[in-house]
GROMACS .gro file of C-alpha atoms in nm:
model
  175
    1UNK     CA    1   5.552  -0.398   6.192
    2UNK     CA    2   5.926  -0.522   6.052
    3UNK     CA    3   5.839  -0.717   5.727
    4UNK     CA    4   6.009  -1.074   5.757
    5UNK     CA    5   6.297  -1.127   5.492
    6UNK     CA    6   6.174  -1.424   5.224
    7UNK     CA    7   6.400  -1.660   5.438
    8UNK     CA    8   6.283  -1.591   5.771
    9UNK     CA    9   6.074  -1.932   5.802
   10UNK     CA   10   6.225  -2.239   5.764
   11UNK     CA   11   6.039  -2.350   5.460
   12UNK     CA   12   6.169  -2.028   5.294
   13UNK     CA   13   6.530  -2.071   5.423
   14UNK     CA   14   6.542  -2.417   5.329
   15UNK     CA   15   6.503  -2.338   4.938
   16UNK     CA   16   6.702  -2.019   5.017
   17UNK     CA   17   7.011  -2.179   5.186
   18UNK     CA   18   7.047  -2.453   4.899
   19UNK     CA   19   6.993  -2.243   4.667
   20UNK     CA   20   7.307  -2.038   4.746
   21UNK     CA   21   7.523  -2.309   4.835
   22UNK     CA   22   7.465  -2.308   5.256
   23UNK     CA   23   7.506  -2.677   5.363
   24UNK     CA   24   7.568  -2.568   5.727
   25UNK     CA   25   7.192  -2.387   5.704
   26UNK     CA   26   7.040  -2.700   5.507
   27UNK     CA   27   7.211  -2.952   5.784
   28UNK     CA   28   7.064  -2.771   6.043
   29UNK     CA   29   6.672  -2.735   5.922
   30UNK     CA   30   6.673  -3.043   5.781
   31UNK     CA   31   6.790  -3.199   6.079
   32UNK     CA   32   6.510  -2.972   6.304
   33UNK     CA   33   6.289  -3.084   6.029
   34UNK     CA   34   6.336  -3.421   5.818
   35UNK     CA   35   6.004  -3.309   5.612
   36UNK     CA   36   6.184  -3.001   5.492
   37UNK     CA   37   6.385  -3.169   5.255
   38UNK     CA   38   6.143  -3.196   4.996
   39UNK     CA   39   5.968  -2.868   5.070
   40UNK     CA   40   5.827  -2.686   4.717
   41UNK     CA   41   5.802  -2.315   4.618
   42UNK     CA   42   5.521  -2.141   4.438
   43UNK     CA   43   5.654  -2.279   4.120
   44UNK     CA   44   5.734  -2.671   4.264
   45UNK     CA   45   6.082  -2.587   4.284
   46UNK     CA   46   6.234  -2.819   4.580
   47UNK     CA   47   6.604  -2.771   4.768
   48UNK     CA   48   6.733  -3.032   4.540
   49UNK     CA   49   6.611  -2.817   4.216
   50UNK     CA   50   6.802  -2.535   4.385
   51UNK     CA   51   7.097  -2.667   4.484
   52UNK     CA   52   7.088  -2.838   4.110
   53UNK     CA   53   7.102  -2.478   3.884
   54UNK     CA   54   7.347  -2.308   4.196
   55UNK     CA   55   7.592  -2.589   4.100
   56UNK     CA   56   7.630  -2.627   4.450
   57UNK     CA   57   7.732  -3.055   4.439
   58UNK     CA   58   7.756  -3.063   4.846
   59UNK     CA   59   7.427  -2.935   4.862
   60UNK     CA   60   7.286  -3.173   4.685
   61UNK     CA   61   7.498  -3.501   4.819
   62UNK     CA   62   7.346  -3.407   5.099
   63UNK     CA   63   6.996  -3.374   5.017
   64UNK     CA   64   6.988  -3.729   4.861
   65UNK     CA   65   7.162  -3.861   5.147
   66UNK     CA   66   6.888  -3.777   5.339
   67UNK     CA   67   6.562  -3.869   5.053
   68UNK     CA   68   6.508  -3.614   4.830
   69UNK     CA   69   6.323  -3.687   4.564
   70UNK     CA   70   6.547  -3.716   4.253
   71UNK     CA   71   6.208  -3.696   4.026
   72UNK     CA   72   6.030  -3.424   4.187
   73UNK     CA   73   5.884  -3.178   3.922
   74UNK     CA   74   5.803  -2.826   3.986
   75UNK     CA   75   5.476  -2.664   3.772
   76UNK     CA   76   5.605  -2.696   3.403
   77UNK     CA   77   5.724  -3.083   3.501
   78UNK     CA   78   6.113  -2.994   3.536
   79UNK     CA   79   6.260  -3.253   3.702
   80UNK     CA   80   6.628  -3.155   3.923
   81UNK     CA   81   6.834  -3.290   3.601
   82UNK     CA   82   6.670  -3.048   3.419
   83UNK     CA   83   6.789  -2.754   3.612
   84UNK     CA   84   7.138  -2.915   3.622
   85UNK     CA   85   7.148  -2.959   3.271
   86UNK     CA   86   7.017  -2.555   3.195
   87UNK     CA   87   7.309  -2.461   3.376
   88UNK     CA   88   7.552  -2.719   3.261
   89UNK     CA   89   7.635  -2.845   3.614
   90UNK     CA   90   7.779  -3.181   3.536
   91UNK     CA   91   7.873  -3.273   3.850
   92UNK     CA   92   7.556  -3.247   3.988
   93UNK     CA   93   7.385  -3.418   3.634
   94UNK     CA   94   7.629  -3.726   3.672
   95UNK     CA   95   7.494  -3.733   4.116
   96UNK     CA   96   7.191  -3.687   3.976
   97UNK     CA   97   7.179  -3.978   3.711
   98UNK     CA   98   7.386  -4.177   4.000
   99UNK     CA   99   7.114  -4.160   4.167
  100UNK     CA  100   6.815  -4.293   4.013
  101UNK     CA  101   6.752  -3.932   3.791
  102UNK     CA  102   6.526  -4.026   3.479
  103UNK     CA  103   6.782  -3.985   3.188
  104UNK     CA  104   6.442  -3.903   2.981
  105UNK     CA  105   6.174  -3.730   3.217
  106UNK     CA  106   6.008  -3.536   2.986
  107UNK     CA  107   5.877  -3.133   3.087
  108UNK     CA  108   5.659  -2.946   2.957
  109UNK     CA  109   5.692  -2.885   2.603
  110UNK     CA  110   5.865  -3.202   2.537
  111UNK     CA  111   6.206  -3.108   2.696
  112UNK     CA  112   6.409  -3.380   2.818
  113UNK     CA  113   6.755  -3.318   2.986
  114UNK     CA  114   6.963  -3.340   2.673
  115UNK     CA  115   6.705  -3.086   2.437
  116UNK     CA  116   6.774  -2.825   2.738
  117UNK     CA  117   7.168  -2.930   2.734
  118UNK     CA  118   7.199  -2.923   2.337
  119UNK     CA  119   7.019  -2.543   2.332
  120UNK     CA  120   7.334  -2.402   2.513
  121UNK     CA  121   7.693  -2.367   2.325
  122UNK     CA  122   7.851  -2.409   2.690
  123UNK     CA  123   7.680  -2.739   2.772
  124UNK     CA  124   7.951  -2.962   2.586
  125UNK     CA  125   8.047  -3.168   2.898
  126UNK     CA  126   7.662  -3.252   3.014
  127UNK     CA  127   7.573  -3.318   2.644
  128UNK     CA  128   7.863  -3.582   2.611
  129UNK     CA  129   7.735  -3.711   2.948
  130UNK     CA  130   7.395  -3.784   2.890
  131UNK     CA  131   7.459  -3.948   2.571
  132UNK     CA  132   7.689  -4.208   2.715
  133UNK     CA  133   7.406  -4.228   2.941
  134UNK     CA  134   7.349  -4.639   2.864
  135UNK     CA  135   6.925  -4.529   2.907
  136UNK     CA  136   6.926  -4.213   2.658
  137UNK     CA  137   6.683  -4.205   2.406
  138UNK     CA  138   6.847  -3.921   2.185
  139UNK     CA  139   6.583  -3.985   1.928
  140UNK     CA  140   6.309  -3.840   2.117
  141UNK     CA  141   6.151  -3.527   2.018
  142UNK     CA  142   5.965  -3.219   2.184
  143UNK     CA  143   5.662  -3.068   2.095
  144UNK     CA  144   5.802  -2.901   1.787
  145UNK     CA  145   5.942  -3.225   1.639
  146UNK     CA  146   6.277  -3.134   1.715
  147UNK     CA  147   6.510  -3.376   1.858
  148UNK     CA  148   6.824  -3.260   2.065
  149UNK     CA  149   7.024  -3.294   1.781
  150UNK     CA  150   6.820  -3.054   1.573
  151UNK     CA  151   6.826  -2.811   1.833
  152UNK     CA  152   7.207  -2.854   1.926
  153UNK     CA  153   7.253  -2.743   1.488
  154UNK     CA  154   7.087  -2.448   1.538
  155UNK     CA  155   7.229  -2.359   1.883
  156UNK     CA  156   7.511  -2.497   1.949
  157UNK     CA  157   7.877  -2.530   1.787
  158UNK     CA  158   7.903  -2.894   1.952
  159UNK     CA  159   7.614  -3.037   1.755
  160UNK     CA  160   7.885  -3.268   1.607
  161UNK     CA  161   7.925  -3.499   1.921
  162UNK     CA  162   7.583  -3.596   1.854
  163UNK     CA  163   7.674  -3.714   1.476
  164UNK     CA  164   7.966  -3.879   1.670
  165UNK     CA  165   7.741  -4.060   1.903
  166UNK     CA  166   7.444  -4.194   1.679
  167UNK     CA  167   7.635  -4.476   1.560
  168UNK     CA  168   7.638  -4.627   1.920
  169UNK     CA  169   7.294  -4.497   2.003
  170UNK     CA  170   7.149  -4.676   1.718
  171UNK     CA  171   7.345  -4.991   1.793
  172UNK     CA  172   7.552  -5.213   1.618
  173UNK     CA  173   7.401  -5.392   1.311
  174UNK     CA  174   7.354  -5.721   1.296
  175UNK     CA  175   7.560  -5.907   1.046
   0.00000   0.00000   0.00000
């Protein structure tokens, strides 16, 4: 009997085809199949969490368009921003946050979006991002203590666009 490649069904090939960037292939099942568009892997992943870490912005245009869910989370509570953000895919972090994407949504651990973004010396762009994000709450911390500040000192050589930012973050004072 001829073993069936992972992407032989069309819940497989779904995750598959946005995954590596095949909008033709994710047109064409989700079209056969509306439901398929929020389909989940072993792990929770869905297309959009895919689509999100390939950097693959079409994809996941797409997918919205036709109702992902912007706050699915897969088994350790990673939302799609927070595959966006691992990978430093800012155009798909800013579609994201256009579209509903919770600046804050916390995974496990206590990672939002901008602790995974600040733990990556490549992540400038997506860091600057979500902290002109009007919603950010850079203050928060995971469950070490450490806010994304902390973690962009040890990690990163941008840490400084966060001393740049707090200012604004903590407002204006009052005179």
């Amino acid at each position: 009997m001829k073993k069936k490649k992972p992407h032989e069904t069309p819940n497989k090939e779904i995750l598959w085809a946005a995954e590596n960037g095949k909008l033709d292939i994710v047109i064409r099942l989700i079209e056969s199949d509306p439901n398929l568009v929020n389909e989940v892997d072993t792990d929770g992943y869905t297309p959009l969490h895919r689509a999100c870490y390939g950097n693959h912005f079409n994809v996941v245009g797409y997918l919205l368009s036709r109702g992902a869910n912007v706050s699915a989370k897969t088994s350790l509570l990673w939302q799609p921003l927070h595959s966006a953000c691992q990978w430093n895919n800012v155009k798909c972090v800013l579609y994201l946050l256009q579209n509903g994407a919770d600046v804050n949504a916390v995974s496990e651990g206590g990672q939002t979006p901008l602790h995974i973004a600040a733990s990556h010396g490549t992540s400038y762009e997506t860091v600057q991002l979500l902290l002109m994000h009007p919603q950010i709450k850079a203050e928060l911390t995971n469950n070490n203590g450490e806010t994304a500040y902390d973690i962009a000192k040890r990690s990163s050589k941008y840490y400084h666009i966060f001393e740049m930012a707090m200012p604004a973050l903590r407002g204006i004072p009052e005179s």
